[in-house]
């Protein structure tokens, strides 16, 4: 970084204090430590790696589908297998990759970005990971046993109901949803609490990093949206297993009820996936343009209003079901309104690029790719919001193209940029820039080659979810092009992942702040110590590391016990010192007990009753009162040296 | 000199792909009032959204171009910069532009949506019932003997509005013939309607657009738009009873049909076959395709279909009925005379 003013850094505690803190917050060694850790960084890393593994699995499934569709009347895979594969692909990408990996990034980064020692509910985070892993493993074991879901990731009734989806396939799907939603809710509660109550002193809401704003919004959306889908799938599974009639038209139930419940979750779900991506884009843009993001207040308002509006437009997935026209028009208007906050944010990022001094490292390339792709996806979304036009393109490849533009462009590109950007912080090593740029160009070009032709296929009448098509339909060339693009995209992802794997072992040492960024997470060493920060940083601006002068810190938290500082919600004033739990096996045992209940209930409803006993025992163990330090200490501001008055 | 035309051709390629798109199953070649109205929305969207996209790309390109300017080395820019005012004004203008664009599009969309709900005078009434994986088609008529029943095929008279009543027998399907109108779902326990006013003679194709299980990919139907006279002639021919077998092979074929499993599901008016779970075969040979668009309606394909339905359309509800090759020939000979 020759010739550029270095960002300031946090001064360390004295050696004794640092060592004591590291001992206090350390994860035990070995397998026991692996199973009992409550360190948000450990859990976050695990979550991200598992999420990437599911991305790879879902990606392989996508390649199989693309290979089948490369030519007309291909007999490579049977319709039954194909239907399982596309259902698995969607389910994997939505429930096991996209949402969890975004929450995982939040789990790892939240304490570092708000300047806290750990997350609010460390054991709940561990539980969240184990439950998520159990759900994912169950789905793939079912796939190997040929009982994987077959009714699409949306599993509409009555196709997924007891009459038309015999066997256990849909039950597996429904319970897998429950697993991942429990995991998601646990992580969301923990994240929102951490962001609202555990920020470093001085970090008022007006100084909250934009990525934290996006995670906060996302967390609340998770809490409001996910219960709807759990309700939908629980009704479904009880219709299938114990003969209720929630969705049985003949008995006064309703097919459309399922769709309403599902999309009341399903639409916000899309924003749950890409809002964290938008936050990452803001962080990356600011760092590589060496300029704070233009229009911070409107950025925050845009995030919040997107989260708010997200709950008012689910019906645009149901325009073809014959709902009343006037009602449909309301959802057209509401859906199009989303373009406003999205357009404002796009403007602000480009304005930041325009006014700053951008350096085109790999993360910023992903941001540029994001803008080009996401805006195209957003505009095709505006088209889909129109009732008449939607009646033509709904359920065609146009929609497939649209949501891949939005989800890959809006969430995966920022995620890949974000993982690359924070990789030095997590591992202490730098990825290779040449490989990074290669991976970007392969992914970017491969993506557009794969998905742009799908728009045209949809307009030319190709419905989605078909395992083959006739040679006389004229769809063969574009499908072949799309398949070639998919291979290119996959090769780019392979280069990207290999780069990270190699860099994790052999990359150049990164130092605390390799990008000269301004966020608090760069104030500590790379990788961060178990306790994150020696002394608690005191925050004086939105980019605390870019401010001149000494970095102010605050002392006074116990070094011999796990203790965290709680601050006030709006102003971030020091409020309370509170204990934080240490390593525990109970989250894992509880997750196992809950898994027994969930999986057992697929095969016998009485598991709901007697598997509740181990769950109860585990929770008793979990909440058994600890004698040591988990007590509240009301600390008057003036007793904490360095604290803001 | 050759590079510029080449580049232009490349740039125009996507446009050509979109415009030169005549076909029997495409929304880009509307042949009915409803599809044409939706095409107006599509064009408006393409212009407004395309314009917005170009603006964004232009601004982005400018920002990237500007990045090459020599940058003063120094501290990062936090808070306000000299360009802040300019950018704020541009943001306001951008917001105004987005709002204007959205209002335009919402208005066009709303007006077209209303036009789709309107049906012209004296509409033809057709009832389509979706099954896994074929379409039952019944033309309204009174008395009951005037009801025309067929499968996987819709005949519509030119310029006369038609109202298609949509029901599903098992799971949710979606009725979609993109050249004529947008899609509408067929939902068990509910009745939906779609209006179609065909404006061009010709044959079109439709396909199920809501995932409905194993053979969702092979659930298509043909639409024939013909002159009112030709339609009336077709309707009369469909009302007639099936032809009576004349030679020994056909007679034997009919006997087989009536004694084997075929008769459990299929109806042939005028023969002793009254099943109702499969398509009506009274005038089978008047249709262009069999097995819901999976095969052409030729002697060879018909024989292949009867010999091994699961090989052509795995999972179809039509079972393989064991027949010797002679028996198969006779059954096909019988079916072939069901004009």
CSV table of N, CA and C in Angstrom, one decimal, chain A residues 436-579:
chain,number,residue,atom,x,y,z
A,436,UNK,N,-8.2,-15.1,-9.0
A,436,UNK,CA,-9.4,-14.5,-8.6
A,436,UNK,C,-10.1,-13.8,-9.8
A,437,UNK,N,-9.2,-13.1,-10.6
A,437,UNK,CA,-9.8,-12.4,-11.8
A,437,UNK,C,-10.3,-13.4,-12.8
A,438,UNK,N,-9.5,-14.5,-13.0
A,438,UNK,CA,-9.9,-15.6,-13.9
A,438,UNK,C,-11.3,-16.1,-13.5
A,439,UNK,N,-11.4,-16.4,-12.2
A,439,UNK,CA,-12.6,-17.0,-11.7
A,439,UNK,C,-13.8,-16.0,-12.0
A,440,UNK,N,-13.5,-14.7,-11.8
A,440,UNK,CA,-14.6,-13.7,-12.0
A,440,UNK,C,-15.1,-13.8,-13.5
A,441,UNK,N,-14.1,-13.7,-14.4
A,441,UNK,CA,-14.5,-13.6,-15.8
A,441,UNK,C,-15.2,-14.9,-16.3
A,442,UNK,N,-14.7,-16.0,-15.8
A,442,UNK,CA,-15.4,-17.3,-16.2
A,442,UNK,C,-16.8,-17.3,-15.6
A,443,UNK,N,-16.9,-17.0,-14.4
A,443,UNK,CA,-18.3,-17.0,-13.8
A,443,UNK,C,-19.2,-16.0,-14.4
A,444,UNK,N,-18.7,-14.8,-14.7
A,444,UNK,CA,-19.5,-13.7,-15.3
A,444,UNK,C,-20.0,-14.1,-16.7
A,445,UNK,N,-19.0,-14.5,-17.5
A,445,UNK,CA,-19.4,-14.9,-18.9
A,445,UNK,C,-20.2,-16.1,-18.9
A,446,UNK,N,-19.8,-17.1,-18.1
A,446,UNK,CA,-20.6,-18.4,-18.1
A,446,UNK,C,-22.0,-18.2,-17.6
A,447,UNK,N,-22.2,-17.3,-16.6
A,447,UNK,CA,-23.5,-17.0,-16.1
A,447,UNK,C,-24.4,-16.4,-17.2
A,448,UNK,N,-23.9,-15.4,-17.9
A,448,UNK,CA,-24.8,-14.8,-18.9
A,448,UNK,C,-25.0,-15.7,-20.1
A,449,UNK,N,-24.0,-16.5,-20.5
A,449,UNK,CA,-24.2,-17.5,-21.6
A,449,UNK,C,-25.3,-18.5,-21.2
A,450,UNK,N,-25.3,-18.9,-19.9
A,450,UNK,CA,-26.3,-19.9,-19.4
A,450,UNK,C,-27.7,-19.3,-19.4
A,451,UNK,N,-27.8,-18.1,-18.8
A,451,UNK,CA,-29.1,-17.7,-18.4
A,451,UNK,C,-29.8,-16.7,-19.4
A,452,UNK,N,-28.9,-15.9,-20.2
A,452,UNK,CA,-29.6,-15.0,-21.1
A,452,UNK,C,-30.5,-15.7,-22.1
A,453,UNK,N,-30.0,-16.8,-22.7
A,453,UNK,CA,-30.8,-17.5,-23.7
A,453,UNK,C,-32.1,-18.0,-23.2
A,454,UNK,N,-32.2,-18.2,-21.9
A,454,UNK,CA,-33.4,-18.7,-21.3
A,454,UNK,C,-34.5,-17.7,-21.4
A,455,UNK,N,-34.2,-16.4,-21.4
A,455,UNK,CA,-35.3,-15.4,-21.6
A,455,UNK,C,-36.0,-15.7,-22.9
A,456,UNK,N,-35.2,-15.9,-23.9
A,456,UNK,CA,-35.7,-16.0,-25.3
A,456,UNK,C,-36.5,-17.3,-25.4
A,457,UNK,N,-35.9,-18.4,-24.7
A,457,UNK,CA,-36.6,-19.7,-24.7
A,457,UNK,C,-38.0,-19.5,-24.1
A,458,UNK,N,-38.1,-18.8,-23.0
A,458,UNK,CA,-39.4,-18.6,-22.4
A,458,UNK,C,-40.4,-17.9,-23.3
A,459,UNK,N,-39.9,-16.8,-23.9
A,459,UNK,CA,-40.8,-16.0,-24.8
A,459,UNK,C,-41.2,-16.9,-26.0
A,460,UNK,N,-40.4,-17.8,-26.4
A,460,UNK,CA,-40.7,-18.7,-27.5
A,460,UNK,C,-41.5,-20.0,-27.0
A,461,UNK,N,-42.0,-19.9,-25.7
A,461,UNK,CA,-42.9,-20.9,-25.3
A,461,UNK,C,-42.4,-22.1,-24.6
A,462,UNK,N,-41.2,-22.1,-24.1
A,462,UNK,CA,-40.7,-23.3,-23.4
A,462,UNK,C,-41.1,-23.2,-21.9
A,463,UNK,N,-41.9,-24.1,-21.4
A,463,UNK,CA,-42.3,-24.1,-20.0
A,463,UNK,C,-41.1,-24.6,-19.2
A,464,UNK,N,-41.1,-24.2,-17.9
A,464,UNK,CA,-40.1,-24.7,-17.0
A,464,UNK,C,-40.5,-26.1,-16.5
A,465,UNK,N,-39.5,-26.7,-15.9
A,465,UNK,CA,-39.7,-28.0,-15.2
A,465,UNK,C,-40.2,-29.1,-16.2
A,466,UNK,N,-39.7,-29.0,-17.5
A,466,UNK,CA,-39.9,-30.1,-18.4
A,466,UNK,C,-38.6,-30.9,-18.6
A,467,UNK,N,-38.8,-32.2,-18.6
A,467,UNK,CA,-37.6,-33.1,-18.6
A,467,UNK,C,-37.0,-33.2,-20.0
A,468,UNK,N,-37.9,-32.8,-21.0
A,468,UNK,CA,-37.4,-32.9,-22.4
A,468,UNK,C,-38.3,-32.0,-23.3
A,469,UNK,N,-38.0,-31.9,-24.5
A,469,UNK,CA,-38.8,-31.1,-25.5
A,469,UNK,C,-38.6,-31.7,-26.9
A,470,UNK,N,-39.6,-31.4,-27.7
A,470,UNK,CA,-39.6,-32.0,-29.1
A,470,UNK,C,-38.5,-31.3,-29.9
A,471,UNK,N,-38.0,-32.1,-30.9
A,471,UNK,CA,-37.0,-31.5,-31.8
A,471,UNK,C,-37.6,-30.4,-32.7
A,472,UNK,N,-38.9,-30.5,-32.9
A,472,UNK,CA,-39.5,-29.5,-33.9
A,472,UNK,C,-39.9,-28.2,-33.2
A,473,UNK,N,-39.6,-28.1,-31.9
A,473,UNK,CA,-40.0,-26.9,-31.2
A,473,UNK,C,-39.1,-25.7,-31.4
A,474,UNK,N,-37.9,-26.0,-32.0
A,474,UNK,CA,-36.9,-24.9,-32.3
A,474,UNK,C,-36.2,-24.4,-31.0
A,475,UNK,N,-36.1,-25.2,-30.0
A,475,UNK,CA,-35.5,-24.7,-28.8
A,475,UNK,C,-34.1,-25.3,-28.6
A,476,UNK,N,-33.7,-26.1,-29.6
A,476,UNK,CA,-32.5,-26.9,-29.3
A,476,UNK,C,-31.2,-26.0,-29.3
A,477,UNK,N,-31.1,-25.1,-30.2
A,477,UNK,CA,-29.8,-24.3,-30.3
A,477,UNK,C,-29.6,-23.5,-29.0
A,478,UNK,N,-30.6,-22.8,-28.6
A,478,UNK,CA,-30.5,-22.0,-27.4
A,478,UNK,C,-30.2,-22.8,-26.2
A,479,UNK,N,-30.8,-24.0,-26.1
A,479,UNK,CA,-30.6,-24.9,-25.0
A,479,UNK,C,-29.1,-25.4,-24.9
A,480,UNK,N,-28.6,-25.7,-26.1
A,480,UNK,CA,-27.2,-26.1,-26.2
A,480,UNK,C,-26.3,-25.0,-25.7
A,481,UNK,N,-26.6,-23.8,-26.2
A,481,UNK,CA,-25.8,-22.6,-25.8
A,481,UNK,C,-25.8,-22.5,-24.3
A,482,UNK,N,-27.0,-22.6,-23.7
A,482,UNK,CA,-27.1,-22.5,-22.3
A,482,UNK,C,-26.4,-23.6,-21.5
A,483,UNK,N,-26.4,-24.8,-22.1
A,483,UNK,CA,-25.6,-25.9,-21.4
A,483,UNK,C,-24.1,-25.6,-21.4
A,484,UNK,N,-23.6,-25.1,-22.6
A,484,UNK,CA,-22.2,-24.8,-22.7
A,484,UNK,C,-21.9,-23.7,-21.6
A,485,UNK,N,-22.7,-22.7,-21.5
A,485,UNK,CA,-22.5,-21.7,-20.5
A,485,UNK,C,-22.5,-22.3,-19.1
A,486,UNK,N,-23.3,-23.2,-18.9
A,486,UNK,CA,-23.3,-23.8,-17.5
A,486,UNK,C,-22.0,-24.5,-17.2
A,487,UNK,N,-21.4,-25.1,-18.2
A,487,UNK,CA,-20.1,-25.7,-17.9
A,487,UNK,C,-19.0,-24.7,-17.7
A,488,UNK,N,-19.1,-23.6,-18.4
A,488,UNK,CA,-18.2,-22.5,-18.2
A,488,UNK,C,-18.4,-21.9,-16.8
A,489,UNK,N,-19.6,-21.7,-16.4
A,489,UNK,CA,-19.9,-21.2,-15.1
A,489,UNK,C,-19.3,-22.1,-14.0
A,490,UNK,N,-19.5,-23.4,-14.2
A,490,UNK,CA,-19.0,-24.4,-13.2
A,490,UNK,C,-17.5,-24.3,-13.1
A,491,UNK,N,-16.9,-24.2,-14.3
A,491,UNK,CA,-15.4,-24.2,-14.3
A,491,UNK,C,-14.9,-22.9,-13.5
A,492,UNK,N,-15.6,-21.8,-13.7
A,492,UNK,CA,-15.3,-20.6,-13.0
A,492,UNK,C,-15.4,-20.8,-11.5
A,493,UNK,N,-16.5,-21.4,-11.0
A,493,UNK,CA,-16.7,-21.7,-9.6
A,493,UNK,C,-15.6,-22.6,-9.1
A,494,UNK,N,-15.2,-23.5,-9.9
A,494,UNK,CA,-14.1,-24.5,-9.5
A,494,UNK,C,-12.8,-23.7,-9.3
A,495,UNK,N,-12.5,-22.8,-10.2
A,495,UNK,CA,-11.3,-22.0,-10.1
A,495,UNK,C,-11.3,-21.2,-8.8
A,496,UNK,N,-12.5,-20.6,-8.6
A,496,UNK,CA,-12.7,-19.7,-7.4
A,496,UNK,C,-12.5,-20.5,-6.1
A,497,UNK,N,-13.1,-21.7,-6.0
A,497,UNK,CA,-12.9,-22.5,-4.8
A,497,UNK,C,-11.5,-23.0,-4.7
A,498,UNK,N,-10.9,-23.5,-5.8
A,498,UNK,CA,-9.5,-24.0,-5.7
A,498,UNK,C,-8.6,-22.8,-5.2
A,499,UNK,N,-8.8,-21.6,-5.7
A,499,UNK,CA,-8.0,-20.5,-5.3
A,499,UNK,C,-8.1,-20.3,-3.8
A,500,UNK,N,-9.3,-20.5,-3.2
A,500,UNK,CA,-9.4,-20.3,-1.8
A,500,UNK,C,-8.7,-21.4,-1.0
A,501,UNK,N,-8.9,-22.7,-1.5
A,501,UNK,CA,-8.3,-23.8,-0.9
A,501,UNK,C,-6.8,-23.7,-0.8
A,502,UNK,N,-6.2,-23.3,-2.0
A,502,UNK,CA,-4.8,-23.2,-2.0
A,502,UNK,C,-4.3,-22.0,-1.1
A,503,UNK,N,-5.1,-20.9,-1.2
A,503,UNK,CA,-4.7,-19.7,-0.4
A,503,UNK,C,-4.7,-20.0,1.1
A,504,UNK,N,-5.7,-20.8,1.5
A,504,UNK,CA,-5.8,-21.1,2.9
A,504,UNK,C,-4.6,-21.7,3.4
A,505,UNK,N,-3.8,-22.5,2.6
A,505,UNK,CA,-2.6,-23.1,3.0
A,505,UNK,C,-1.4,-22.3,2.7
A,506,UNK,N,-1.4,-21.7,1.5
A,506,UNK,CA,-0.1,-21.2,1.0
A,506,UNK,C,-0.2,-19.7,0.7
A,507,UNK,N,-1.3,-19.0,0.9
A,507,UNK,CA,-1.4,-17.6,0.6
A,507,UNK,C,-0.4,-16.7,1.4
A,508,UNK,N,-0.2,-15.5,0.9
A,508,UNK,CA,0.7,-14.6,1.6
A,508,UNK,C,0.0,-14.2,2.9
A,509,UNK,N,0.8,-14.0,3.9
A,509,UNK,CA,0.1,-13.5,5.2
A,509,UNK,C,-0.6,-12.1,4.9
A,510,UNK,N,-1.7,-12.0,5.5
A,510,UNK,CA,-2.6,-10.8,5.2
A,510,UNK,C,-2.3,-9.6,6.1
A,511,UNK,N,-2.0,-9.8,7.3
A,511,UNK,CA,-2.0,-8.7,8.2
A,511,UNK,C,-3.4,-8.3,8.6
A,512,UNK,N,-3.5,-7.4,9.6
A,512,UNK,CA,-4.9,-7.1,10.1
A,512,UNK,C,-5.8,-6.5,9.0
A,513,UNK,N,-5.2,-5.6,8.2
A,513,UNK,CA,-6.1,-4.8,7.3
A,513,UNK,C,-5.5,-4.7,5.9
A,514,UNK,N,-5.5,-5.9,5.2
A,514,UNK,CA,-4.8,-5.9,3.9
A,514,UNK,C,-5.5,-5.0,2.8
A,515,UNK,N,-6.8,-4.7,2.9
A,515,UNK,CA,-7.4,-3.8,1.9
A,515,UNK,C,-7.4,-2.4,2.3
A,516,UNK,N,-6.9,-2.0,3.5
A,516,UNK,CA,-7.0,-0.7,4.0
A,516,UNK,C,-8.4,-0.3,4.2
A,517,UNK,N,-9.2,-1.1,4.7
A,517,UNK,CA,-10.6,-0.9,4.9
A,517,UNK,C,-10.9,-0.1,6.1
A,518,UNK,N,-12.1,0.4,6.2
A,518,UNK,CA,-12.5,1.3,7.3
A,518,UNK,C,-13.3,0.7,8.4
A,519,UNK,N,-13.8,-0.6,8.2
A,519,UNK,CA,-14.7,-1.2,9.2
A,519,UNK,C,-14.0,-1.8,10.4
A,520,UNK,N,-14.7,-1.9,11.4
A,520,UNK,CA,-14.2,-2.4,12.7
A,520,UNK,C,-13.6,-3.8,12.7
A,521,UNK,N,-14.1,-4.6,11.8
A,521,UNK,CA,-13.6,-6.0,11.7
A,521,UNK,C,-12.1,-6.0,11.3
A,522,UNK,N,-11.6,-5.0,10.7
A,522,UNK,CA,-10.2,-4.9,10.2
A,522,UNK,C,-9.3,-4.4,11.3
A,523,UNK,N,-9.9,-4.1,12.5
A,523,UNK,CA,-9.1,-3.5,13.5
A,523,UNK,C,-8.3,-4.6,14.3
A,524,UNK,N,-8.8,-5.8,14.2
A,524,UNK,CA,-8.2,-6.9,15.0
A,524,UNK,C,-7.3,-7.7,14.1
A,525,UNK,N,-6.6,-8.6,14.7
A,525,UNK,CA,-5.6,-9.4,13.9
A,525,UNK,C,-6.4,-10.4,13.0
A,526,UNK,N,-5.7,-10.9,12.0
A,526,UNK,CA,-6.2,-11.9,11.0
A,526,UNK,C,-5.5,-13.2,11.2
A,527,UNK,N,-6.1,-14.3,11.5
A,527,UNK,CA,-7.5,-14.4,11.9
A,527,UNK,C,-7.6,-13.8,13.3
A,528,UNK,N,-8.9,-13.4,13.7
A,528,UNK,CA,-9.1,-12.8,15.0
A,528,UNK,C,-8.8,-13.7,16.1
A,529,UNK,N,-8.4,-13.2,17.3
A,529,UNK,CA,-8.3,-14.1,18.4
A,529,UNK,C,-9.7,-14.6,18.9
A,530,UNK,N,-9.7,-15.6,19.8
A,530,UNK,CA,-11.0,-16.1,20.2
A,530,UNK,C,-11.9,-15.0,20.8
A,531,UNK,N,-11.3,-14.0,21.4
A,531,UNK,CA,-12.1,-13.0,22.1
A,531,UNK,C,-12.3,-11.8,21.2
A,532,UNK,N,-11.9,-11.9,19.9
A,532,UNK,CA,-12.2,-10.8,18.9
A,532,UNK,C,-11.3,-9.6,19.1
A,533,UNK,N,-11.5,-8.9,20.2
A,533,UNK,CA,-10.8,-7.6,20.4
A,533,UNK,C,-10.2,-7.6,21.8
A,534,UNK,N,-8.9,-7.2,22.0
A,534,UNK,CA,-8.3,-7.1,23.3
A,534,UNK,C,-9.1,-6.1,24.1
A,535,UNK,N,-8.9,-4.8,23.8
A,535,UNK,CA,-9.7,-3.8,24.4
A,535,UNK,C,-10.9,-3.5,23.6
A,536,UNK,N,-12.0,-3.1,24.2
A,536,UNK,CA,-13.2,-2.8,23.5
A,536,UNK,C,-13.0,-1.5,22.7
A,537,UNK,N,-13.2,-1.5,21.4
A,537,UNK,CA,-13.0,-0.3,20.6
A,537,UNK,C,-14.1,0.7,20.9
A,538,UNK,N,-13.8,1.9,20.8
A,538,UNK,CA,-14.8,3.0,20.9
A,538,UNK,C,-15.0,3.6,19.6
A,539,UNK,N,-16.2,3.7,19.1
A,539,UNK,CA,-16.5,4.0,17.7
A,539,UNK,C,-16.9,5.5,17.6
A,540,UNK,N,-16.2,6.2,16.7
A,540,UNK,CA,-16.5,7.7,16.5
A,540,UNK,C,-17.0,8.0,15.1
A,541,UNK,N,-17.2,7.0,14.3
A,541,UNK,CA,-17.7,7.3,12.9
A,541,UNK,C,-18.1,6.0,12.2
A,542,UNK,N,-18.6,6.2,11.0
A,542,UNK,CA,-19.1,5.0,10.3
A,542,UNK,C,-17.9,4.1,9.8
A,543,UNK,N,-16.8,4.8,9.5
A,543,UNK,CA,-15.6,4.0,9.1
A,543,UNK,C,-14.5,4.3,10.1
A,544,UNK,N,-14.6,3.6,11.3
A,544,UNK,CA,-13.7,4.0,12.4
A,544,UNK,C,-12.2,4.0,12.1
A,545,UNK,N,-11.8,3.1,11.2
A,545,UNK,CA,-10.4,2.9,10.9
A,545,UNK,C,-9.9,4.0,10.0
A,546,UNK,N,-10.8,4.7,9.3
A,546,UNK,CA,-10.3,5.7,8.4
A,546,UNK,C,-10.2,7.1,9.1
A,547,UNK,N,-10.6,7.2,10.4
A,547,UNK,CA,-10.4,8.4,11.1
A,547,UNK,C,-9.0,8.6,11.5
A,548,UNK,N,-8.5,9.9,11.6
A,548,UNK,CA,-7.1,10.1,12.0
A,548,UNK,C,-7.0,10.0,13.5
A,549,UNK,N,-5.7,9.8,13.9
A,549,UNK,CA,-5.4,9.8,15.3
A,549,UNK,C,-5.4,8.5,16.0
A,550,UNK,N,-5.2,8.5,17.3
A,550,UNK,CA,-5.2,7.2,18.1
A,550,UNK,C,-6.6,6.6,18.1
A,551,UNK,N,-6.6,5.3,18.1
A,551,UNK,CA,-7.9,4.6,18.2
A,551,UNK,C,-8.3,4.5,19.7
A,552,UNK,N,-9.4,5.2,20.0
A,552,UNK,CA,-9.9,5.1,21.4
A,552,UNK,C,-10.4,3.8,21.8
A,553,UNK,N,-10.0,3.3,23.0
A,553,UNK,CA,-10.5,2.0,23.4
A,553,UNK,C,-11.1,2.1,24.8
A,554,UNK,N,-11.8,1.1,25.2
A,554,UNK,CA,-12.4,1.1,26.5
A,554,UNK,C,-12.0,-0.2,27.3
A,555,UNK,N,-11.6,0.0,28.5
A,555,UNK,CA,-11.2,-1.2,29.3
A,555,UNK,C,-12.3,-1.5,30.4
A,556,UNK,N,-12.2,-2.5,31.1
A,556,UNK,CA,-13.1,-2.7,32.2
A,556,UNK,C,-13.9,-4.0,32.1
A,557,UNK,N,-13.8,-4.7,31.0
A,557,UNK,CA,-14.5,-6.0,31.0
A,557,UNK,C,-13.6,-7.1,31.6
A,558,UNK,N,-14.2,-8.0,32.3
A,558,UNK,CA,-13.5,-9.1,33.0
A,558,UNK,C,-12.6,-9.9,32.0
A,559,UNK,N,-11.4,-10.2,32.3
A,559,UNK,CA,-10.6,-11.0,31.4
A,559,UNK,C,-10.6,-12.4,31.9
A,560,UNK,N,-10.9,-12.7,33.1
A,560,UNK,CA,-10.9,-14.1,33.6
A,560,UNK,C,-12.2,-14.8,33.3
A,561,UNK,N,-13.3,-14.1,33.1
A,561,UNK,CA,-14.6,-14.7,32.8
A,561,UNK,C,-15.1,-14.2,31.5
A,562,UNK,N,-15.9,-15.0,30.8
A,562,UNK,CA,-16.5,-14.6,29.6
A,562,UNK,C,-17.5,-13.5,29.9
A,563,UNK,N,-17.2,-12.3,29.5
A,563,UNK,CA,-18.1,-11.2,29.8
A,563,UNK,C,-18.2,-10.3,28.6
A,564,UNK,N,-19.4,-9.9,28.3
A,564,UNK,CA,-19.7,-9.0,27.1
A,564,UNK,C,-20.3,-7.7,27.6
A,565,UNK,N,-20.2,-6.7,26.8
A,565,UNK,CA,-20.7,-5.4,27.1
A,565,UNK,C,-22.0,-5.2,26.3
A,566,UNK,N,-23.1,-4.9,27.0
A,566,UNK,CA,-24.3,-4.5,26.3
A,566,UNK,C,-24.5,-3.0,26.3
A,567,UNK,N,-24.9,-2.5,25.1
A,567,UNK,CA,-25.1,-1.1,25.0
A,567,UNK,C,-26.5,-0.8,24.6
A,568,UNK,N,-26.8,0.5,24.7
A,568,UNK,CA,-28.2,0.9,24.4
A,568,UNK,C,-28.5,0.8,22.9
A,569,UNK,N,-29.8,0.6,22.6
A,569,UNK,CA,-30.2,0.2,21.3
A,569,UNK,C,-29.9,1.3,20.3
A,570,UNK,N,-30.3,2.5,20.6
A,570,UNK,CA,-30.2,3.6,19.6
A,570,UNK,C,-28.8,4.2,19.6
A,571,UNK,N,-28.3,4.6,20.8
A,571,UNK,CA,-27.1,5.4,20.8
A,571,UNK,C,-25.8,4.6,21.0
A,572,UNK,N,-25.9,3.3,21.4
A,572,UNK,CA,-24.7,2.5,21.7
A,572,UNK,C,-24.0,3.0,22.9
A,573,UNK,N,-24.7,3.4,23.9
A,573,UNK,CA,-24.0,3.8,25.2
A,573,UNK,C,-23.8,2.6,26.0
A,574,UNK,N,-22.7,2.5,26.7
A,574,UNK,CA,-22.5,1.3,27.6
A,574,UNK,C,-23.6,1.2,28.6
A,575,UNK,N,-24.1,0.0,28.8
A,575,UNK,CA,-25.3,-0.2,29.6
A,575,UNK,C,-25.0,-1.3,30.7
A,576,UNK,N,-24.7,-2.5,30.3
A,576,UNK,CA,-24.7,-3.6,31.2
A,576,UNK,C,-23.5,-4.5,30.8
A,577,UNK,N,-22.8,-5.0,31.9
A,577,UNK,CA,-21.8,-6.1,31.6
A,577,UNK,C,-22.5,-7.4,31.9
A,578,UNK,N,-22.4,-8.3,31.0
A,578,UNK,CA,-23.1,-9.6,31.2
A,578,UNK,C,-22.3,-10.8,30.9
A,579,UNK,N,-22.5,-11.9,31.6
A,579,UNK,CA,-21.7,-13.1,31.3
A,579,UNK,C,-22.2,-13.7,30.0
